[in-house]
Short mmCIF file of C-alpha atoms in Angstrom, two decimals:
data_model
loop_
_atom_site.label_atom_id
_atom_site.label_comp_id
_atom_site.label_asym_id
_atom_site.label_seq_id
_atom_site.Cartn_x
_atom_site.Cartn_y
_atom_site.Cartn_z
CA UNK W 174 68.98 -27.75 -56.96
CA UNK W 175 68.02 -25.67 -53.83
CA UNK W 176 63.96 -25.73 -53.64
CA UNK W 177 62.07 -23.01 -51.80
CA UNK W 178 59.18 -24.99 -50.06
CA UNK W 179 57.48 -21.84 -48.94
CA UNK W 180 59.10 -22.77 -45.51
CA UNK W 181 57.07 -19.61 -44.58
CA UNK W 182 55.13 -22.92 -43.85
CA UNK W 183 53.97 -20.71 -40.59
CA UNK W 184 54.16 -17.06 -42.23
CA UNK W 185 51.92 -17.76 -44.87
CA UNK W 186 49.27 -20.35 -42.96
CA UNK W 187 48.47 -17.96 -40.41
CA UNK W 188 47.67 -15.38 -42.84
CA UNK W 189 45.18 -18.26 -43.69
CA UNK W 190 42.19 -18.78 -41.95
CA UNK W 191 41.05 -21.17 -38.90
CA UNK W 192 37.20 -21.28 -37.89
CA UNK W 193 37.97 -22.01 -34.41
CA UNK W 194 34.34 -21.90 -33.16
CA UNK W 195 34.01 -25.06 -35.19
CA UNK W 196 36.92 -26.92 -33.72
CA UNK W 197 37.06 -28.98 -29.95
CA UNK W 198 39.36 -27.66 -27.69
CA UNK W 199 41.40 -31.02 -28.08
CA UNK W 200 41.55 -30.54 -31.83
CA UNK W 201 42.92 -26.88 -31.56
CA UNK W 202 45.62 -28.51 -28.59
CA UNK W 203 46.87 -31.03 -31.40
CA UNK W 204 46.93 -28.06 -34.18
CA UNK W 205 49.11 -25.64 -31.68
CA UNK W 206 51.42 -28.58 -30.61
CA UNK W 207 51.31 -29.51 -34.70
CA UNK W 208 52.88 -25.61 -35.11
CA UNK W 209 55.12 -25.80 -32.44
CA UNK W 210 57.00 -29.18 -33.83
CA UNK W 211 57.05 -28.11 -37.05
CA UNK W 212 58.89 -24.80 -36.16
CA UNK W 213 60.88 -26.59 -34.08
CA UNK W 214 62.11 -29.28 -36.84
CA UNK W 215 59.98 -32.34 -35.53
CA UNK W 216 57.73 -33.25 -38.32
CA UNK W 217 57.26 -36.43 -37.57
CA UNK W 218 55.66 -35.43 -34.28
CA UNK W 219 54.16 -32.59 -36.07
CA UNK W 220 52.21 -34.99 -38.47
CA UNK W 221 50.74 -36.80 -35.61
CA UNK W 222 49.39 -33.49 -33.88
CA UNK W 223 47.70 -32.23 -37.22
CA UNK W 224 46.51 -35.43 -38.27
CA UNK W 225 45.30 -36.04 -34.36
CA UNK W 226 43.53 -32.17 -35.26
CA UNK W 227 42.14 -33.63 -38.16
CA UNK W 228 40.59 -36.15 -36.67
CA UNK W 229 39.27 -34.08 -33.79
CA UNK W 230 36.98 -32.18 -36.34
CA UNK W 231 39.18 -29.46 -37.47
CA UNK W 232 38.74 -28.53 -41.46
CA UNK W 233 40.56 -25.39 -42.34
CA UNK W 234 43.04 -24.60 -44.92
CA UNK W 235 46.24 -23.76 -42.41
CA UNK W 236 45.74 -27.69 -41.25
CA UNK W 237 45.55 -28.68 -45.35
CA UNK W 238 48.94 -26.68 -45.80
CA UNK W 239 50.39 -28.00 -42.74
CA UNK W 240 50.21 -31.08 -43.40
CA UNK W 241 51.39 -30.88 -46.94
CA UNK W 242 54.47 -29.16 -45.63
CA UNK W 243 55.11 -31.46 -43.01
CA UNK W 244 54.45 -34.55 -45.30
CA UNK W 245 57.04 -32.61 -48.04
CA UNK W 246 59.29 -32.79 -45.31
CA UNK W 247 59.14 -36.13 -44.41
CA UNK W 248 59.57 -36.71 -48.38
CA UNK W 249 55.96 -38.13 -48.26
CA UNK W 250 54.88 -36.21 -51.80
CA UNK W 251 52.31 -38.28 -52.87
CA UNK W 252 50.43 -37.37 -49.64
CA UNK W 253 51.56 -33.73 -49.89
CA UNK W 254 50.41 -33.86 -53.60
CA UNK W 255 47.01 -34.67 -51.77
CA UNK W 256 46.89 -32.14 -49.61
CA UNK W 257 47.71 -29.35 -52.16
CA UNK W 258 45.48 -30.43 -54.32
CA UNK W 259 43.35 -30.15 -51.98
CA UNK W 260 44.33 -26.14 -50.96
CA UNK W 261 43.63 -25.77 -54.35
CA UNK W 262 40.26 -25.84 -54.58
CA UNK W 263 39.78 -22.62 -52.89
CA UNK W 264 40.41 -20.04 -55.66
CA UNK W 265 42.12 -17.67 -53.43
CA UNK W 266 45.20 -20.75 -52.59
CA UNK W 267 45.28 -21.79 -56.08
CA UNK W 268 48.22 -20.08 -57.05
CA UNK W 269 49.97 -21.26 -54.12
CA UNK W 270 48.82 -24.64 -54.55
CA UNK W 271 50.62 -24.58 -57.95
CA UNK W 272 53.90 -23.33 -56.79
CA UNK W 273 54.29 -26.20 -54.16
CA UNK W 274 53.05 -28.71 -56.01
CA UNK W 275 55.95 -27.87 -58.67
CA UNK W 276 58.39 -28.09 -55.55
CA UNK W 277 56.72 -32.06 -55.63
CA UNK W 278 57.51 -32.82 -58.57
CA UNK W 279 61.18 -31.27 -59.06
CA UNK W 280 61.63 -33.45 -55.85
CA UNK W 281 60.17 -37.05 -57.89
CA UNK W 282 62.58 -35.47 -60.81
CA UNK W 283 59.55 -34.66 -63.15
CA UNK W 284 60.25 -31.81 -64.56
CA UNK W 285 57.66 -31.07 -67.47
CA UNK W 286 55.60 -31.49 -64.75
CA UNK W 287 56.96 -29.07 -62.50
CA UNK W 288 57.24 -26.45 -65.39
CA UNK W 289 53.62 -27.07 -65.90
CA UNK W 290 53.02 -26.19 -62.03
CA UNK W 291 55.17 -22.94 -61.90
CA UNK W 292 53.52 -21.58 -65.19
CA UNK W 293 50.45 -21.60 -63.50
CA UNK W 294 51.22 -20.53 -59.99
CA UNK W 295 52.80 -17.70 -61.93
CA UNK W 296 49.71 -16.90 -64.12
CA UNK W 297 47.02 -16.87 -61.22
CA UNK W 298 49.31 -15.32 -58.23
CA UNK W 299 47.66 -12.07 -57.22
CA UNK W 300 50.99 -12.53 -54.56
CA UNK W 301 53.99 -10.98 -56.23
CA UNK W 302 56.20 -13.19 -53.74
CA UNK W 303 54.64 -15.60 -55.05
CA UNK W 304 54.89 -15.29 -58.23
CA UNK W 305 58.62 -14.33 -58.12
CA UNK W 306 58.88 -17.45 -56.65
CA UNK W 307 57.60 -19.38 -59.76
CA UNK W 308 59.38 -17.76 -62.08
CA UNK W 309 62.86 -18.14 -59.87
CA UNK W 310 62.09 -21.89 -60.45
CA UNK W 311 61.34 -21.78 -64.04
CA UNK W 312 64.67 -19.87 -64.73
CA UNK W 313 66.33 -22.56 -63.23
CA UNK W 314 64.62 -25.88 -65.04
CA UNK W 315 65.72 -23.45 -68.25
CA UNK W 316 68.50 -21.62 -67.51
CA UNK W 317 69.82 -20.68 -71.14
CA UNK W 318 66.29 -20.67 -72.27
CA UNK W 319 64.54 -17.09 -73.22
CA UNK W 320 63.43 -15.72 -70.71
CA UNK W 321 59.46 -16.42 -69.55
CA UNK W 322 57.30 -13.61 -70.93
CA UNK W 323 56.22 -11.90 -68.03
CA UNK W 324 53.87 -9.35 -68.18
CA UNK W 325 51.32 -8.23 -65.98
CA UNK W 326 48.78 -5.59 -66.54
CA UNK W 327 45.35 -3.65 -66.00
CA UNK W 328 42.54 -1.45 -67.46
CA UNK W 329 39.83 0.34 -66.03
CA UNK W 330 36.73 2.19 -67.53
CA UNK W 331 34.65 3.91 -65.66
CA UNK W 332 32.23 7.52 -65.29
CA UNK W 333 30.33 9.33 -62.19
CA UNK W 334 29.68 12.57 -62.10
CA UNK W 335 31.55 15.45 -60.02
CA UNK W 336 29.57 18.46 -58.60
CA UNK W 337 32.99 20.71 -58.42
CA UNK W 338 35.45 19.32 -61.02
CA UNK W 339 38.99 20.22 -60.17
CA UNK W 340 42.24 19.44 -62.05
CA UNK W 341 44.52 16.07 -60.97
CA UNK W 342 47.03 18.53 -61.35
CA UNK W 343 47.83 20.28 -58.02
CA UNK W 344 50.77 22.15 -58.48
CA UNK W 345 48.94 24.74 -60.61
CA UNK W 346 47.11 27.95 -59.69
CA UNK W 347 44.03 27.02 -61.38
CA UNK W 348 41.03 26.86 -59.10
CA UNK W 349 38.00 24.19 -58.92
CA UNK W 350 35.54 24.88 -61.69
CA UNK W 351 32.67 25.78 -59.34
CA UNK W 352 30.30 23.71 -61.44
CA UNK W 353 29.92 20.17 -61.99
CA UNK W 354 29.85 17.76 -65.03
CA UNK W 355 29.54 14.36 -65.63
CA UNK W 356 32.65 12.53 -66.33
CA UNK W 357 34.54 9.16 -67.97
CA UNK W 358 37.64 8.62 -67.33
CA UNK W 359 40.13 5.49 -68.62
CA UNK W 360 43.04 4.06 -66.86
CA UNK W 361 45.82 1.35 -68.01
CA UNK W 362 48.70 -0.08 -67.23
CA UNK W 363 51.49 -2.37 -67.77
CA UNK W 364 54.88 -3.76 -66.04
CA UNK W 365 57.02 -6.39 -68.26
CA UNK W 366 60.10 -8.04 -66.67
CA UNK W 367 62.80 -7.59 -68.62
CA UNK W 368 65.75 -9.53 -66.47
CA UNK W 369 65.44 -11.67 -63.51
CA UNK W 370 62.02 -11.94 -61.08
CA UNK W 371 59.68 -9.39 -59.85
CA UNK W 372 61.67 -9.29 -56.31
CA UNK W 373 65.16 -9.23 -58.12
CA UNK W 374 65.37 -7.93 -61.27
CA UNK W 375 64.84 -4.84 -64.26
CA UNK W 376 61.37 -4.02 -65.45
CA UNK W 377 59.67 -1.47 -67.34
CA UNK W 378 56.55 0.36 -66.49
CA UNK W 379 53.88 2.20 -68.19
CA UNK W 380 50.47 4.29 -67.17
CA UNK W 381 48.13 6.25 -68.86
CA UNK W 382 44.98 8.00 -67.36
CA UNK W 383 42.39 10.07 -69.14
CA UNK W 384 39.27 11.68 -67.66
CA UNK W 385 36.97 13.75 -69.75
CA UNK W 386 34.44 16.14 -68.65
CA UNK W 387 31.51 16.64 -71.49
CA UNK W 388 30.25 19.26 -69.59
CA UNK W 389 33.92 21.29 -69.06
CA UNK W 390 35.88 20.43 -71.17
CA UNK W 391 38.35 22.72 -70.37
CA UNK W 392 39.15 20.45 -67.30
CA UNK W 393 39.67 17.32 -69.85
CA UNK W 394 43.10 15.74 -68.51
CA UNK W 395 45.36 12.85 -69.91
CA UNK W 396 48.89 11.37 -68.22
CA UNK W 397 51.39 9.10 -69.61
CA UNK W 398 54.43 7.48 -67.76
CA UNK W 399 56.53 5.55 -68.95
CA UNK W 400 59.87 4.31 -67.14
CA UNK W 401 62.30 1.47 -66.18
CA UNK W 402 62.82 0.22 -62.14
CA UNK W 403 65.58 -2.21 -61.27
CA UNK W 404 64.72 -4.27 -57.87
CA UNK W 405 66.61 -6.70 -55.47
CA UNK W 406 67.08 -7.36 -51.62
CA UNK W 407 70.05 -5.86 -49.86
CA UNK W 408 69.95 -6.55 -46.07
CA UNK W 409 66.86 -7.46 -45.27
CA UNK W 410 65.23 -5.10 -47.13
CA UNK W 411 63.52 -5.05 -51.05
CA UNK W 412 64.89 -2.02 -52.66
CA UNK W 413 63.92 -0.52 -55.94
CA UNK W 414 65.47 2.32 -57.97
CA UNK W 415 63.63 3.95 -60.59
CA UNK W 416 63.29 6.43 -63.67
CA UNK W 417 60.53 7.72 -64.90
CA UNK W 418 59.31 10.14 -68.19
CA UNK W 419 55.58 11.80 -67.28
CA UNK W 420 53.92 13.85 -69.53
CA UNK W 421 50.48 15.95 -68.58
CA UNK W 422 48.23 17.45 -71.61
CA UNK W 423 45.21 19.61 -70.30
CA UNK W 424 42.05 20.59 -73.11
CA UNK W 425 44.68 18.55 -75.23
CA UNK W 426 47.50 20.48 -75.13
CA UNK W 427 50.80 19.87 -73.70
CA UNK W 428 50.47 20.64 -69.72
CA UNK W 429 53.68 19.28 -67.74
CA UNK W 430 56.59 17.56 -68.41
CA UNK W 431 58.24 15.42 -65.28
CA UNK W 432 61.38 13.27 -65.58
CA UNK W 433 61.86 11.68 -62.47
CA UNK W 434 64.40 9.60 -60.36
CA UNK W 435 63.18 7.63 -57.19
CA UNK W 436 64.56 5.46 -54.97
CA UNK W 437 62.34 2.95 -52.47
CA UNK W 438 62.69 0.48 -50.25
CA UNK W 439 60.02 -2.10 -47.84
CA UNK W 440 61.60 -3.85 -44.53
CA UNK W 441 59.37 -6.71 -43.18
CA UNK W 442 58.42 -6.36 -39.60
CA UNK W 443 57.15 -8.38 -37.00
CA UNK W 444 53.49 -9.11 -36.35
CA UNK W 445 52.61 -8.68 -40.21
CA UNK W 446 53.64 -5.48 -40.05
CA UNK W 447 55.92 -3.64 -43.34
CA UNK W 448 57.98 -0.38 -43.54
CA UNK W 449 58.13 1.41 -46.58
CA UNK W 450 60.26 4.05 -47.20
CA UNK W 451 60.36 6.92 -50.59
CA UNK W 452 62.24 9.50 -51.80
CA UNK W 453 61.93 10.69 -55.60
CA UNK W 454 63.25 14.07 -57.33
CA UNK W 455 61.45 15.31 -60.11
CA UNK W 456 62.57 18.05 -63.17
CA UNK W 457 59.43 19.65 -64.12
CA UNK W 458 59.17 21.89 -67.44
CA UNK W 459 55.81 24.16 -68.15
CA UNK W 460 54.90 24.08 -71.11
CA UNK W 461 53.43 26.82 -73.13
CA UNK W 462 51.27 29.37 -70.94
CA UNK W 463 52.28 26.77 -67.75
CA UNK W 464 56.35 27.77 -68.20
CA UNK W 465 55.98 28.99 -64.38
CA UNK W 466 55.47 25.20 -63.26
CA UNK W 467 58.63 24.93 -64.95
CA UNK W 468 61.85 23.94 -61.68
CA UNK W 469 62.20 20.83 -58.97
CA UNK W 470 60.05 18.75 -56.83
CA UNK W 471 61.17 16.35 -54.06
CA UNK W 472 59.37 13.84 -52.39
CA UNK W 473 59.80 12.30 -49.38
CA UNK W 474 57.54 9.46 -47.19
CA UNK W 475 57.33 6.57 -44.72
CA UNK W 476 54.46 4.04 -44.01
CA UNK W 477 53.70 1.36 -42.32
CA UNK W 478 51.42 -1.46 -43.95
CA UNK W 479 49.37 -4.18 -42.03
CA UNK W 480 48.52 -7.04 -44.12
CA UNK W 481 46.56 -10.14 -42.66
CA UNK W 482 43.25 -12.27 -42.62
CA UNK W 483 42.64 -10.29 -45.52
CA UNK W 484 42.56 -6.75 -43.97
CA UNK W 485 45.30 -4.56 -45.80
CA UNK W 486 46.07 -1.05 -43.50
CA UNK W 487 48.22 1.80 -45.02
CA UNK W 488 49.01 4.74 -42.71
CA UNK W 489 52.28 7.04 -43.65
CA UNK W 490 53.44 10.70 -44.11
CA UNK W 491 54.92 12.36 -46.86
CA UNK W 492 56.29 16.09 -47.71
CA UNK W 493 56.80 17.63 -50.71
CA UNK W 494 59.23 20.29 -51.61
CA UNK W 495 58.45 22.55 -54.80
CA UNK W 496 60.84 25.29 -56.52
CA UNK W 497 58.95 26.61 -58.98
CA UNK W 498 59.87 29.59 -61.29
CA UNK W 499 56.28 30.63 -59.86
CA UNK W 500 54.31 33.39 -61.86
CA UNK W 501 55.00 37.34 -62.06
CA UNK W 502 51.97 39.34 -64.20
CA UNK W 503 53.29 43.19 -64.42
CA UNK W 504 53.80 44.19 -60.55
CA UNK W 505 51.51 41.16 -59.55
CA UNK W 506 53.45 37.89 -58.34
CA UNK W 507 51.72 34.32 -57.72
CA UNK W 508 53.89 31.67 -56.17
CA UNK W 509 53.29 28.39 -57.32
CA UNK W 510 55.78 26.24 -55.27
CA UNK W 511 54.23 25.04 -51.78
CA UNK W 512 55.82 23.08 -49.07
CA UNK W 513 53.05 20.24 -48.64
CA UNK W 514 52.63 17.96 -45.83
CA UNK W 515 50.60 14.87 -45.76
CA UNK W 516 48.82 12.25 -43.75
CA UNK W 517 46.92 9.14 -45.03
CA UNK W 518 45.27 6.30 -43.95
CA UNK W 519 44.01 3.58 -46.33
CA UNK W 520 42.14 0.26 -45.76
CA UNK W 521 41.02 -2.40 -47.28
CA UNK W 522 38.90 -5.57 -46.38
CA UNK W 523 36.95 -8.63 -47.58
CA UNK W 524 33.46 -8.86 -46.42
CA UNK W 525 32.51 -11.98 -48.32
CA UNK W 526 34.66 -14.05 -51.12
CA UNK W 527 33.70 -11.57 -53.44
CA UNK W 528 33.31 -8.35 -52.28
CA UNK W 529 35.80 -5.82 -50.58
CA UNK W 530 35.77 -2.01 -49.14
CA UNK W 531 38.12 -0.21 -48.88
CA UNK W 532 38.75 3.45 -47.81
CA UNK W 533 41.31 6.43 -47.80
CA UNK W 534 41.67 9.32 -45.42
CA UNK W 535 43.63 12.14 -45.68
CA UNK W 536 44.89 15.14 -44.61
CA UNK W 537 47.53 17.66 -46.80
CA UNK W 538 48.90 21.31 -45.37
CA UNK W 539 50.34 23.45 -47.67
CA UNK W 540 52.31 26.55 -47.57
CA UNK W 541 53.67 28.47 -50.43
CA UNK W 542 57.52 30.00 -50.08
CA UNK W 543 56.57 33.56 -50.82
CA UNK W 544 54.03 35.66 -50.66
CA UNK W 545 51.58 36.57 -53.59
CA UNK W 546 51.12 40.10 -54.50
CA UNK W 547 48.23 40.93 -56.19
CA UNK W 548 46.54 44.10 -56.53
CA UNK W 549 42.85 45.16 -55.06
CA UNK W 550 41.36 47.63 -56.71
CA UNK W 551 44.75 50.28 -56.37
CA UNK W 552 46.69 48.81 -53.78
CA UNK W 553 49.22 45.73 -53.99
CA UNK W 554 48.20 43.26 -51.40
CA UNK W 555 51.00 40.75 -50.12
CA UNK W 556 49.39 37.33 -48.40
CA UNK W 557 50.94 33.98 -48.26
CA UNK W 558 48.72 31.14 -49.47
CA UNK W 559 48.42 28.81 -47.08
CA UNK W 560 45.51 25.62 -48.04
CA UNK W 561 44.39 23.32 -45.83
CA UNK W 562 42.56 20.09 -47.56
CA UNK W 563 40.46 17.12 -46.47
CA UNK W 564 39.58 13.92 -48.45
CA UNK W 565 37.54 11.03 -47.60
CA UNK W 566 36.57 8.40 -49.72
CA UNK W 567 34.88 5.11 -49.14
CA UNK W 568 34.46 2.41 -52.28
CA UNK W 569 33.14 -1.55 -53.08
CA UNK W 570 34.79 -3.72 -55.53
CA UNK W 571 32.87 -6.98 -56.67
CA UNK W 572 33.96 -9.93 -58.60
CA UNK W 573 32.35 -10.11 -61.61
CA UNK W 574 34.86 -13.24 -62.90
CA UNK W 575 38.22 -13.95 -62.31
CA UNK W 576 40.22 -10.81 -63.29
CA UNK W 577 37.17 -8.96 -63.88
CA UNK W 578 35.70 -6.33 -61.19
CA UNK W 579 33.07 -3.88 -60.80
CA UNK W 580 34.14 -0.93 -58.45
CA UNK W 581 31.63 2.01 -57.24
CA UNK W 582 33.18 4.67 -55.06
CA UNK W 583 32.26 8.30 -53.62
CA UNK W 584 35.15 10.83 -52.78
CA UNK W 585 34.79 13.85 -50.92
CA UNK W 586 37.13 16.70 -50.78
CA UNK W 587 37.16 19.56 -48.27
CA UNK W 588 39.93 22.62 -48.55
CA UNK W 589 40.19 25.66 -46.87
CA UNK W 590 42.71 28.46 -48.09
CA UNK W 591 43.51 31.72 -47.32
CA UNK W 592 42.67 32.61 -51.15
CA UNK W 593 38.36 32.09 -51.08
CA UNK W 594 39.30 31.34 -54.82
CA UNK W 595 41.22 27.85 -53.76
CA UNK W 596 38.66 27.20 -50.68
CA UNK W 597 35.79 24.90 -52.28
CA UNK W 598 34.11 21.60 -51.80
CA UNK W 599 33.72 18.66 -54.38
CA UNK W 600 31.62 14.93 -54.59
CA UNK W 601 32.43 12.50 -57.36
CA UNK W 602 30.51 9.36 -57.60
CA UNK W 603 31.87 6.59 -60.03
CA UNK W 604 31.33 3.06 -61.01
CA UNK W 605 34.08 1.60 -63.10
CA UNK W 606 34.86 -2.14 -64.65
CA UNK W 607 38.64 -3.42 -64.28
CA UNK W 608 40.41 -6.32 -66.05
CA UNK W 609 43.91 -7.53 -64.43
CA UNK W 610 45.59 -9.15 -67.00
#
């Protein structure tokens, strides 16, 4: 049986963190010589460097997973049973912990042991490598078996209040409210593996979202998705196709219907850094008084992603392309399909071992294919709508328990159109509870 030791040994313990300030300078020698070996295959020199770190005052967890790689690769499990162990006392390793010492035990040939380990590296990963890698190895100590249930999920309740409500919506021509209301909003979701892992394999997905506005009502808006994604590496890359039903009801009533296809793939990079790449194609239908939303949307975007010592950076561009049937009122005409172009930038950190921010920035230009004509006072008027829109947010999440959260965050949008009817400005405060599950 081929075991995966994560042999990322190196990947994964220098996402992991070293207090250097505490460590000699001889100590930190043996650790880099320790790395060095070990990449190079010598892990019986390798052992003697971290062990020689060890005793030189270092105390981090990339030594404690170090040396319970190196002694799994001497075969020494009871002393990389230790060291695990040991990892696994920091809440944040435990799930890795788990998944290595099931590699242990497969290796002594116990597996009811080893089951026991990849069960519960794969029920407290927040690392969906990881946990793909569990459940990889439980497939294979029960091939024929049925498969491991495998779902994953999340809810959120929250409220705030928003000074210039606006829909979610923003492919239709109604405007910001220009008064504010109080709000509370729900949001859940689900992803169950239906075949093979998380990295390799079909799954289905579903989302809904509701927000409710006492104070508007008329603004109230739910969405529902619901679809099916197959996933596996080809070349270096993780690639994912996808399907997806999406239904929109505004005030209640049926709003937009979108049945999408997308395609996506990520391409690890050097220096932490990912590559993500999206396209998806949508068939939209308007329902009701909305039939002009009714045509085609497409898609398109690339980002890079910077993931380590717990800072997670998102930057990327994407376009849109809308072909609307747009809406025509007597000699008056109001296109509704824009050309939209987008830049982001999102963040997140840990400032303690409970609390993170995080942040978004962005930027969106849009331009609509044809110009409205509406009429002021006799005359028909022809101007293209062109909107220019800013949004800033900045948020806290907190640790209530494991799997539970409390998040507060402030948003602030900014747009600018050549229609003073679209130009406005909006705050929303919230403070919402989330379960992962």
């Amino acid at each position: 049986m081929r075991l995966k030791l994560a042999s990322a040994a190196l990947s994964i313990c220098m996402l992991l963190s070293v207090d250097a300030a505490q460590a000699s300078t001889i100590g930190m020698n043996a650790f880099s010589k320790g790395v060095t070996a070990f990449r190079s295959g010598d892990y019986q020199i390798a052992l003697s460097e971290f062990l020689h770190a060890r005793v030189a005052g270092i105390q981090s967890n990339n030594l404690t997973y170090d040396l319970g790689s190196t002694y799994f690769k001497l075969g020494r499990y009871d002393e990389a049973a230790r060291e695990f162990e040991l990892l696994g006392r920091d809440p944040s390793l435990t799930a890795l912990a788990h998944y290595n010492l099931g590699l242990i035990a497969l290796r002594k040939g116990v597996k009811p042991k080893a089951e026991t380990e990849f069960k519960l590296a794969a029920k407290t990963a927040t690392s969906s490598k990881i946990r793909a890698l569990a459940y990889e190895q439980l497939q294979r100590i029960h091939p024929t078996s049925a498969p491991v249930a495998r779902w994953v999920g999340f809810a959120n309740l929250g409220g705030g209040y928003d000074n210039n409500v606006s829909l979610l919506s923003r492919s239709s021509l109604i405007a910001a409210a220009g008064q504010g209301s109080s709000f509370v909003q729900f949001l859940a979701g689900a992803i169950g593996q239906i075949t093979g892992t998380p990295d390799h394999g079909l799954k289905v997905i579903g989302t809904v979202y509701h927000v409710s506005y006492p104070a508007l009502n008329t603004y109230n808006q739910t969405l529902l998705r619901v679809g099916l994604a197959y996933r596996q590496p080809l070349s270096g890359w993780i690639t994912e196709g996808a399907g997806y039903v999406n239904y929109s009801y505004l005030h209640g009533a049926a709003f937009e219907q979108f049945n999408s296809l997308e395609l996506k793939g990520w391409h690890v990079l050097p220096n932490h850094w990912r590559l993500g790449l999206k396209y998806r194609y949508s068939r939209i239908t308007g329902m009701s008084t909305y039939a002009y939303l009714s045509g085609s949307q497409q898609q398109a975007r690339v980002e890079l992603r910077w993931h380590a010592n717990g800072l997670d950076l998102r930057t990327g561009y994407e376009i849109e392309w809308n072909q609307r049937s747009n809406l025509a009122i007597g000699t008056q005409f109001y296109s509704a399909s824009p050309t939209r172009n987008e830049l982001y930038l999102r963040a997140d950190w840990p400032v303690t071992a409970r609390t993170k921010l995080f942040t978004h920035l962005s930027y969106q230009h849009s331009r609509y294919d044809s110009p409205d004509v509406t009429l002021q006072g006799a005359t028909l008027v022809s101007k293209t709508r062109v909107d220019d829109r800013y949004l800033e947010s900045l948020g806290a999440q907190y640790r209530l328990f494991p799997r539970w959260y409390l998040v507060g965050e402030y948003q602030h949008t900014h747009a600018n159109s050549t229609f003073s009817i679209y130009s406005y400005d909006s705050d929303r405060y919230s403070l919402q509870i989330e379960h992962y599950f």
